Amino acid sequence: MSERAAPYEVPAIARADEILRRLAERGSPVRPADLARDCGMPRSSLYLLLETLEARRWIERTGEGYVIGLALLSLGSAYLRHDSLEPAFRDAAAAFVARHNEVMQLAMLDGTDVAYLAREDARRPVRLVTDPGSRLPAHACALGKALLASFSDADVLARLPSPLPALTERTVTDPAALLAELATARRTGVALDLEEVSAGLSCYAAYVGQTALGRRVAISTSLPADRLDPRHADAVRAGLLDAARQIAARVTVGDRPGG
């Protein structure tokens, strides 16, 4: 995750942040003893922080340990309300899903990663490896390519790590090949990944634009291989571009998708 180093830190807040991140990484309750070990924290200090976080419902205690609390859901969902992203996305995504019966996701660029913000599911299932709050390397996924295409090639190369990590055997790891794909995305308005994140799954993405708060956002849809017939794929790409324009008209300033 992209983080900014503060010139001066409040130790208690830094420790609370470490606790919350440890709990978020785990899919099951975490015992205090494990938290103390993983965070390198004295148990006396840990218990005081746990009691405070629990009192504010940032965490919840179960029979076996602690999990993320309900209050963080409310705080996290506020992120999308600051620049009206959520209602704009929900309206466009609902129309897209109703017409094409395919999932739609919303994401933003954060450093070298794509951070997933929201999702509208379709009636028929698709096996995704991402949920709101999850992250992927920008170069490997369609959403990341749509977002990177909003920068110049020089900015892209300066931003990305070297070497580019592969998530599957089909992930593009050659910078020149990636830049060629970004050029295509700029020309067509749609970025693509063909099983670069997950085998059997292809994704299309369209850039939305930059919000008033400076967030570069994009939307995507994901199709399993058995639904990749040319006619349906063409319709989905057109629908994605239309949805991107709808969202952009409500939330973006400056650059927007063409058309």
Short mmCIF file of C-alpha atoms in Angstrom, two decimals:
data_model
loop_
_atom_site.label_atom_id
_atom_site.label_comp_id
_atom_site.label_asym_id
_atom_site.label_seq_id
_atom_site.Cartn_x
_atom_site.Cartn_y
_atom_site.Cartn_z
CA MET A 1 0.00 0.00 0.00
CA SER A 2 1.16 3.49 -0.86
CA GLU A 3 1.89 5.43 2.33
CA ARG A 4 3.30 8.82 3.16
CA ALA A 5 5.88 9.11 5.93
CA ALA A 6 4.92 11.73 8.52
CA PRO A 7 7.72 13.98 9.80
CA TYR A 8 6.42 13.38 13.33
CA GLU A 9 4.34 10.40 14.39
CA VAL A 10 2.09 9.85 17.37
CA PRO A 11 3.22 6.41 18.58
CA ALA A 12 -0.20 5.32 19.85
CA ILE A 13 -1.83 6.07 16.50
CA ALA A 14 0.95 4.27 14.62
CA ARG A 15 0.50 1.20 16.85
CA ALA A 16 -3.29 1.28 16.46
CA ASP A 17 -2.82 1.47 12.69
CA GLU A 18 -0.55 -1.58 12.82
CA ILE A 19 -3.16 -3.52 14.79
CA LEU A 20 -5.94 -2.65 12.34
CA ARG A 21 -3.83 -3.62 9.35
CA ARG A 22 -2.94 -6.97 10.91
CA LEU A 23 -6.61 -7.71 11.56
CA ALA A 24 -7.59 -6.63 8.04
CA GLU A 25 -5.03 -9.01 6.52
CA ARG A 26 -6.49 -12.01 8.32
CA GLY A 27 -9.71 -13.78 7.44
CA SER A 28 -10.26 -15.09 10.95
CA PRO A 29 -10.07 -13.74 14.53
CA VAL A 30 -6.56 -12.92 15.76
CA ARG A 31 -5.55 -13.67 19.33
CA PRO A 32 -3.94 -10.94 21.44
CA ALA A 33 -0.80 -13.06 21.85
CA ASP A 34 -0.43 -13.28 18.07
CA LEU A 35 -0.97 -9.53 17.70
CA ALA A 36 1.67 -8.81 20.32
CA ARG A 37 4.14 -11.03 18.50
CA ASP A 38 3.33 -9.80 14.99
CA CYS A 39 3.32 -6.13 15.97
CA GLY A 40 6.33 -6.38 18.29
CA MET A 41 4.34 -4.70 21.03
CA PRO A 42 4.39 -5.17 24.83
CA ARG A 43 1.21 -6.87 25.98
CA SER A 44 0.42 -4.14 28.49
CA SER A 45 0.41 -1.49 25.75
CA LEU A 46 -1.44 -3.80 23.37
CA TYR A 47 -4.31 -4.47 25.78
CA LEU A 48 -4.85 -0.75 26.40
CA LEU A 49 -5.07 -0.13 22.67
CA LEU A 50 -7.38 -3.11 22.13
CA GLU A 51 -9.75 -1.88 24.84
CA THR A 52 -9.85 1.60 23.33
CA LEU A 53 -10.39 0.35 19.79
CA GLU A 54 -13.10 -2.04 20.96
CA ALA A 55 -14.90 0.70 22.89
CA ARG A 56 -15.10 2.73 19.68
CA ARG A 57 -16.17 -0.36 17.70
CA TRP A 58 -13.17 -0.17 15.41
CA ILE A 59 -12.55 -3.78 16.39
CA GLU A 60 -14.75 -6.50 17.88
CA ARG A 61 -13.84 -9.29 20.27
CA THR A 62 -14.94 -12.83 19.48
CA GLY A 63 -14.41 -16.00 21.44
CA GLU A 64 -11.00 -16.58 19.84
CA GLY A 65 -9.66 -13.07 19.33
CA TYR A 66 -10.35 -9.82 17.50
CA VAL A 67 -11.73 -8.88 14.09
CA ILE A 68 -12.33 -5.57 12.30
CA GLY A 69 -15.33 -3.75 13.77
CA LEU A 70 -18.49 -2.32 12.27
CA ALA A 71 -17.46 1.32 12.80
CA LEU A 72 -14.70 0.92 10.21
CA LEU A 73 -17.28 -0.05 7.58
CA SER A 74 -19.05 3.27 8.07
CA LEU A 75 -15.78 5.19 8.01
CA GLY A 76 -14.53 3.37 4.93
CA SER A 77 -17.74 3.85 2.95
CA ALA A 78 -17.46 7.60 3.52
CA TYR A 79 -14.44 7.59 1.21
CA LEU A 80 -16.70 7.25 -1.84
CA ARG A 81 -19.13 9.93 -0.68
CA HIS A 82 -16.59 12.75 -0.56
CA ASP A 83 -16.72 13.40 -4.30
CA SER A 84 -20.09 11.72 -5.07
CA LEU A 85 -18.39 8.68 -6.59
CA GLU A 86 -20.71 6.11 -5.04
CA PRO A 87 -24.08 7.32 -6.39
CA ALA A 88 -22.60 8.08 -9.80
CA PHE A 89 -21.05 4.61 -9.99
CA ARG A 90 -24.14 2.81 -8.66
CA ASP A 91 -26.46 4.44 -11.20
CA ALA A 92 -24.22 3.72 -14.19
CA ALA A 93 -23.31 0.24 -12.97
CA ALA A 94 -26.94 -0.74 -12.36
CA ALA A 95 -27.84 0.23 -15.93
CA PHE A 96 -24.81 -1.63 -17.31
CA VAL A 97 -25.57 -4.81 -15.35
CA ALA A 98 -29.25 -4.69 -16.31
CA ARG A 99 -28.36 -4.49 -20.00
CA HIS A 100 -25.32 -6.77 -20.23
CA ASN A 101 -25.61 -9.00 -17.15
CA GLU A 102 -21.90 -8.61 -16.39
CA VAL A 103 -20.17 -7.36 -13.24
CA MET A 104 -18.80 -3.82 -12.97
CA GLN A 105 -16.00 -2.62 -10.67
CA LEU A 106 -14.72 0.84 -9.73
CA ALA A 107 -11.07 1.47 -8.85
CA MET A 108 -8.51 4.21 -8.44
CA LEU A 109 -4.76 4.46 -8.92
CA ASP A 110 -2.72 4.49 -5.71
CA GLY A 111 1.01 4.59 -6.35
CA THR A 112 1.89 1.55 -8.46
CA ASP A 113 -1.30 -0.29 -7.49
CA VAL A 114 -4.97 -0.29 -8.34
CA ALA A 115 -7.20 0.02 -5.27
CA TYR A 116 -10.68 -1.46 -5.74
CA LEU A 117 -13.45 0.78 -4.38
CA ALA A 118 -16.84 -0.70 -5.29
CA ARG A 119 -18.54 -3.47 -7.25
CA GLU A 120 -21.95 -4.11 -8.79
CA ASP A 121 -22.57 -7.83 -9.27
CA ALA A 122 -24.46 -9.40 -12.16
CA ARG A 123 -27.11 -12.10 -11.94
CA ARG A 124 -24.78 -14.73 -13.36
CA PRO A 125 -21.66 -15.49 -11.35
CA VAL A 126 -18.08 -14.71 -12.26
CA ARG A 127 -15.07 -15.81 -10.22
CA LEU A 128 -13.22 -12.65 -9.23
CA VAL A 129 -9.98 -12.36 -7.27
CA THR A 130 -10.79 -8.84 -6.10
CA ASP A 131 -13.19 -7.26 -3.61
CA PRO A 132 -13.62 -3.63 -2.54
CA GLY A 133 -10.51 -2.76 -0.56
CA SER A 134 -8.23 -5.19 -2.39
CA ARG A 135 -5.29 -4.17 -4.56
CA LEU A 136 -3.46 -5.35 -7.69
CA PRO A 137 -0.34 -4.16 -9.52
CA ALA A 138 -1.47 -1.55 -12.04
CA HIS A 139 0.50 -2.98 -14.97
CA ALA A 140 -1.15 -6.39 -14.68
CA CYS A 141 -4.86 -5.58 -14.83
CA ALA A 142 -7.17 -3.81 -17.27
CA LEU A 143 -8.15 -1.21 -14.68
CA GLY A 144 -4.52 -0.37 -14.06
CA LYS A 145 -3.80 -0.05 -17.77
CA ALA A 146 -6.78 2.27 -18.26
CA LEU A 147 -5.48 4.43 -15.42
CA LEU A 148 -1.85 4.35 -16.54
CA ALA A 149 -2.92 5.35 -20.05
CA SER A 150 -3.94 8.72 -18.62
CA PHE A 151 -0.22 9.47 -18.09
CA SER A 152 2.55 10.02 -20.61
CA ASP A 153 4.85 7.09 -21.39
CA ALA A 154 7.68 8.81 -19.50
CA ASP A 155 5.50 9.18 -16.41
CA VAL A 156 4.42 5.54 -16.64
CA LEU A 157 8.00 4.27 -16.78
CA ALA A 158 9.00 6.51 -13.88
CA ARG A 159 6.05 5.30 -11.81
CA LEU A 160 6.28 1.54 -12.27
CA PRO A 161 8.67 -0.86 -10.50
CA SER A 162 11.42 -2.71 -12.33
CA PRO A 163 11.17 -5.56 -13.07
CA LEU A 164 7.40 -5.79 -13.50
CA PRO A 165 6.10 -8.77 -11.48
CA ALA A 166 4.02 -11.48 -13.16
CA LEU A 167 0.76 -12.72 -11.62
CA THR A 168 0.18 -15.38 -14.28
CA GLU A 169 2.18 -16.64 -17.24
CA ARG A 170 0.25 -14.18 -19.43
CA THR A 171 1.00 -11.02 -17.43
CA VAL A 172 2.75 -8.40 -19.55
CA THR A 173 6.14 -7.77 -17.92
CA ASP A 174 7.97 -6.13 -20.83
CA PRO A 175 7.80 -2.30 -20.52
CA ALA A 176 7.76 -1.81 -24.30
CA ALA A 177 4.84 -4.22 -24.70
CA LEU A 178 3.00 -2.49 -21.87
CA LEU A 179 3.47 0.93 -23.49
CA ALA A 180 2.10 -0.47 -26.76
CA GLU A 181 -1.01 -1.65 -24.92
CA LEU A 182 -1.42 1.75 -23.29
CA ALA A 183 -1.24 3.40 -26.71
CA THR A 184 -4.06 1.14 -27.87
CA ALA A 185 -6.08 1.99 -24.77
CA ARG A 186 -5.67 5.71 -25.45
CA ARG A 187 -6.81 5.22 -29.05
CA THR A 188 -9.81 2.97 -28.39
CA GLY A 189 -10.77 4.11 -24.90
CA VAL A 190 -10.69 0.52 -23.60
CA ALA A 191 -7.86 -1.34 -21.85
CA LEU A 192 -7.67 -5.13 -21.77
CA ASP A 193 -6.12 -7.94 -19.84
CA LEU A 194 -6.39 -11.49 -21.11
CA GLU A 195 -5.89 -13.84 -18.16
CA GLU A 196 -3.08 -11.65 -16.80
CA VAL A 197 -4.49 -11.68 -13.26
CA SER A 198 -6.46 -14.92 -13.17
CA ALA A 199 -6.51 -17.88 -15.55
CA GLY A 200 -9.73 -18.12 -17.54
CA LEU A 201 -10.77 -14.52 -16.85
CA SER A 202 -10.46 -11.53 -19.18
CA CYS A 203 -11.21 -7.92 -18.25
CA TYR A 204 -12.05 -4.70 -20.06
CA ALA A 205 -11.63 -1.28 -18.44
CA ALA A 206 -12.38 2.34 -19.32
CA TYR A 207 -10.91 5.48 -17.80
CA VAL A 208 -13.44 7.76 -16.10
CA GLY A 209 -11.26 10.75 -15.23
CA GLN A 210 -9.93 12.72 -12.30
CA THR A 211 -12.30 13.75 -9.51
CA ALA A 212 -12.33 17.09 -7.73
CA LEU A 213 -10.24 15.49 -4.98
CA GLY A 214 -7.56 14.41 -7.47
CA ARG A 215 -8.45 10.72 -7.65
CA ARG A 216 -7.94 9.05 -11.03
CA VAL A 217 -10.70 6.47 -11.38
CA ALA A 218 -11.72 3.83 -13.90
CA ILE A 219 -14.35 1.11 -14.28
CA SER A 220 -14.07 -2.45 -15.52
CA THR A 221 -15.96 -5.62 -16.27
CA SER A 222 -14.71 -9.22 -16.19
CA LEU A 223 -15.77 -12.07 -18.45
CA PRO A 224 -14.90 -15.78 -18.24
CA ALA A 225 -13.56 -17.38 -21.38
CA ASP A 226 -16.87 -19.06 -22.25
CA ARG A 227 -18.59 -15.65 -22.57
CA LEU A 228 -15.98 -14.01 -24.80
CA ASP A 229 -17.86 -14.30 -28.10
CA PRO A 230 -17.14 -11.30 -30.36
CA ARG A 231 -20.67 -9.88 -30.46
CA HIS A 232 -21.10 -9.89 -26.69
CA ALA A 233 -17.58 -8.55 -26.14
CA ASP A 234 -18.23 -5.65 -28.54
CA ALA A 235 -21.49 -4.79 -26.79
CA VAL A 236 -19.83 -4.92 -23.38
CA ARG A 237 -16.99 -2.63 -24.48
CA ALA A 238 -19.45 -0.09 -25.88
CA GLY A 239 -21.51 -0.26 -22.70
CA LEU A 240 -18.42 0.23 -20.59
CA LEU A 241 -17.45 3.38 -22.50
CA ASP A 242 -20.97 4.73 -22.14
CA ALA A 243 -20.95 4.07 -18.39
CA ALA A 244 -17.57 5.79 -18.04
CA ARG A 245 -18.94 8.88 -19.77
CA GLN A 246 -22.01 8.90 -17.51
CA ILE A 247 -19.90 8.75 -14.36
CA ALA A 248 -17.42 11.31 -15.67
CA ALA A 249 -20.19 13.82 -16.35
CA ARG A 250 -21.10 13.74 -12.65
CA VAL A 251 -17.82 13.47 -10.77
CA THR A 252 -14.79 14.48 -12.82
CA VAL A 253 -12.96 17.69 -13.54
CA GLY A 254 -10.48 18.11 -16.37
CA ASP A 255 -9.70 14.95 -18.33
CA ARG A 256 -12.59 12.67 -19.25
CA PRO A 257 -13.14 9.72 -21.60
CA GLY A 258 -13.64 10.69 -25.20
CA GLY A 259 -16.67 10.23 -27.34
#
